PDB file of C-alpha atoms in Angstrom:
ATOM      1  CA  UNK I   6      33.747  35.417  13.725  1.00 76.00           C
ATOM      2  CA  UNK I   7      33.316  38.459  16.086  1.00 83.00           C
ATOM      3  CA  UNK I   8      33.698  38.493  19.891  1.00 89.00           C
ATOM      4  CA  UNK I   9      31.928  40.843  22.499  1.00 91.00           C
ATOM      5  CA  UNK I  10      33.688  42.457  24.529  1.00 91.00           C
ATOM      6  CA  UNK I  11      33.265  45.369  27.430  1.00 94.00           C
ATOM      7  CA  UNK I  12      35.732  48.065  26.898  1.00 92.00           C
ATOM      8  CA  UNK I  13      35.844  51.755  28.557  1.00 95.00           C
ATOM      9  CA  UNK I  14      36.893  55.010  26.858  1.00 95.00           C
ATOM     10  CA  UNK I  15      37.191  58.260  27.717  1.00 96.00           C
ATOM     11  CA  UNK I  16      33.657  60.167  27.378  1.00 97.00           C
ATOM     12  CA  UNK I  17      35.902  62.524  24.421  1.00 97.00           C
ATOM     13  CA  UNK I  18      37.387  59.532  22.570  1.00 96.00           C
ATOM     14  CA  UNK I  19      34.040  57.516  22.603  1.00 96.00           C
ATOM     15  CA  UNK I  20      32.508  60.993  20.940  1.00 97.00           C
ATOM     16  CA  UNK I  21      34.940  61.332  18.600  1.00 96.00           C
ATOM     17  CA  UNK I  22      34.730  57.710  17.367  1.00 96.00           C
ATOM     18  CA  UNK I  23      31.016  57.722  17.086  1.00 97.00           C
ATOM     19  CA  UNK I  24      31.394  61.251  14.759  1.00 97.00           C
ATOM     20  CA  UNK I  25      33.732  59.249  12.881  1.00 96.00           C
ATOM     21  CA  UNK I  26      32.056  56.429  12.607  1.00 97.00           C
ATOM     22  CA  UNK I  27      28.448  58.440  11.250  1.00 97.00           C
ATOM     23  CA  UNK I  28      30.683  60.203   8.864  1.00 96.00           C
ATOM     24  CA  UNK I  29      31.799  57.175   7.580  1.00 95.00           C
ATOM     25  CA  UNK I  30      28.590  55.256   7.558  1.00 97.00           C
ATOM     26  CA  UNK I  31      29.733  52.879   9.734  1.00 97.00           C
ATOM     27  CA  UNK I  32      28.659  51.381  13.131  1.00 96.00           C
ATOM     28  CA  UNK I  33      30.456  52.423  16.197  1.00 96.00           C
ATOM     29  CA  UNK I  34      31.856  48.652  16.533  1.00 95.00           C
ATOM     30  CA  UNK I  35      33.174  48.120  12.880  1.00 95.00           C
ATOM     31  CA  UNK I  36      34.836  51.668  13.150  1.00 96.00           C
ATOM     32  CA  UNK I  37      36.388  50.658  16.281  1.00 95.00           C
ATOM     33  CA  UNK I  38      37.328  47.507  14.654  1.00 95.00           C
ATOM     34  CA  UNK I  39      38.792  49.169  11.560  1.00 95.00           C
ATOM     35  CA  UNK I  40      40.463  51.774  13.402  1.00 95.00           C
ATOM     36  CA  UNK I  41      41.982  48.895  15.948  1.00 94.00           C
ATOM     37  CA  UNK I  42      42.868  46.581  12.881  1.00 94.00           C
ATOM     38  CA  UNK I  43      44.393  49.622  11.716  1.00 94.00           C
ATOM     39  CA  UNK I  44      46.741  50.484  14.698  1.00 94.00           C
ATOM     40  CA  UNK I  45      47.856  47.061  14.576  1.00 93.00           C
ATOM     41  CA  UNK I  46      49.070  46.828  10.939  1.00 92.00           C
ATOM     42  CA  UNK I  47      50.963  50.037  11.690  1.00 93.00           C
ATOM     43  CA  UNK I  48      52.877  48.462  15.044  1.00 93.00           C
ATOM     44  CA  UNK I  49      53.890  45.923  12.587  1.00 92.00           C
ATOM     45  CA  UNK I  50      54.985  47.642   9.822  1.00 90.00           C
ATOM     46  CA  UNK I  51      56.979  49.846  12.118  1.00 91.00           C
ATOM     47  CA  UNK I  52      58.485  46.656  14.451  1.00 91.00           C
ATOM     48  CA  UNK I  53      59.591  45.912  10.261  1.00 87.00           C
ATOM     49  CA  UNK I  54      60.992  48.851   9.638  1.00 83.00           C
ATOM     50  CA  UNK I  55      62.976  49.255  12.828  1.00 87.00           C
ATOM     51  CA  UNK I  56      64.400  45.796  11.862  1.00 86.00           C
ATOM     52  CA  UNK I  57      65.107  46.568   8.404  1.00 80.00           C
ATOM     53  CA  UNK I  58      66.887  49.737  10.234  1.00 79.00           C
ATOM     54  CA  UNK I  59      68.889  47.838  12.210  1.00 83.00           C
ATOM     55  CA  UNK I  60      70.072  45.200   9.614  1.00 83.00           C
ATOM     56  CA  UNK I  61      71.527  48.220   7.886  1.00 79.00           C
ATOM     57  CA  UNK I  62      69.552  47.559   4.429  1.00 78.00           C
ATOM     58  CA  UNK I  63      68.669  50.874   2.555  1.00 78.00           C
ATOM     59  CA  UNK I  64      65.355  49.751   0.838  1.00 78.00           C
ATOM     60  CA  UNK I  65      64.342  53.130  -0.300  1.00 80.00           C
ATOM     61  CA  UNK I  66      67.870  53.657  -2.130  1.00 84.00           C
ATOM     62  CA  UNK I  67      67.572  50.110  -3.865  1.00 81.00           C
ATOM     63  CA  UNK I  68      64.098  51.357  -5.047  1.00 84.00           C
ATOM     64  CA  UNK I  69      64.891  54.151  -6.552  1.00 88.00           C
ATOM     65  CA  UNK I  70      68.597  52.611  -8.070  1.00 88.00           C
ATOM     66  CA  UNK I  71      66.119  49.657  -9.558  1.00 87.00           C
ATOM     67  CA  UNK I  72      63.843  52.680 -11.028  1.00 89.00           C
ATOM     68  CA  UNK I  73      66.921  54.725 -12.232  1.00 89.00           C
ATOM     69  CA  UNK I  74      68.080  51.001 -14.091  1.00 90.00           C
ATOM     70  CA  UNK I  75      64.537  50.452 -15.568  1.00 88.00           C
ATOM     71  CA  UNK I  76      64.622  54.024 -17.111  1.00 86.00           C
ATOM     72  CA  UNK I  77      67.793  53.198 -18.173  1.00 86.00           C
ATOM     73  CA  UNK I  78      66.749  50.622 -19.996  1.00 85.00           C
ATOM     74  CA  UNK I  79      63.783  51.587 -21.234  1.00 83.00           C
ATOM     75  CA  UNK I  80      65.711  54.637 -22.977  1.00 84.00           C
ATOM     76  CA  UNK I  81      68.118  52.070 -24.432  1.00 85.00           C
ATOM     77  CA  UNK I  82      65.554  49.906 -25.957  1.00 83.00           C
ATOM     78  CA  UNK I  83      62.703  52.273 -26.877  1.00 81.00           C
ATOM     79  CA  UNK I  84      64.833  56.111 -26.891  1.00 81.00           C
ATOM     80  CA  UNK I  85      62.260  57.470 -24.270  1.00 64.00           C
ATOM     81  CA  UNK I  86      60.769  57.293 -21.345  1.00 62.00           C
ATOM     82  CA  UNK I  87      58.637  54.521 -20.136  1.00 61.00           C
ATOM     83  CA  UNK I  88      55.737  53.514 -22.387  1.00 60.00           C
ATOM     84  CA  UNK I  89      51.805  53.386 -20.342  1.00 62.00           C
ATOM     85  CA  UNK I  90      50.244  49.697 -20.164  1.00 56.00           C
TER      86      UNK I  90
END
């Protein structure tokens, strides 16, 4: 479902996001849309990440200790490095 709606830019922005939009072979609405659906995600993921900040967890390190483990592993079982699927 879409909704109309009446929105104002400045004359620069609105010519940048109808260059954009050609480029991408896209009408000016669904690259507004994208680019707005866009913006949003990233408020969210940020809003996230400040509260993963703030909880004090350190994803990144457990990521890369669980990667460290699985080479581990992987050298123990197979005496190499991780085998392509």
């Amino acid at each position: 479902m879409t909704a109309k709606v009446t929105l104002s830019f400045a004359d620069e922005t609105i010519a940048d996001a109808r260059r954009f939009a050609k480029r991408e072979g896209l009408s000016l609405s669904a690259w507004m849309d994208q680019a707005a659906r866009e913006k949003a995600l990233r408020e969210v993921f940020a809003a996230h990440a400040a509260a993963v900040g703030r909880a004090g967890l350190d994803l990144e390190s457990a990521a890369l200790a669980d990667a460290q483990e699985v080479g581990m592993v992987d050298d123990l079982l197979f005496g190499g490095p991780p085998r392509a699927a």
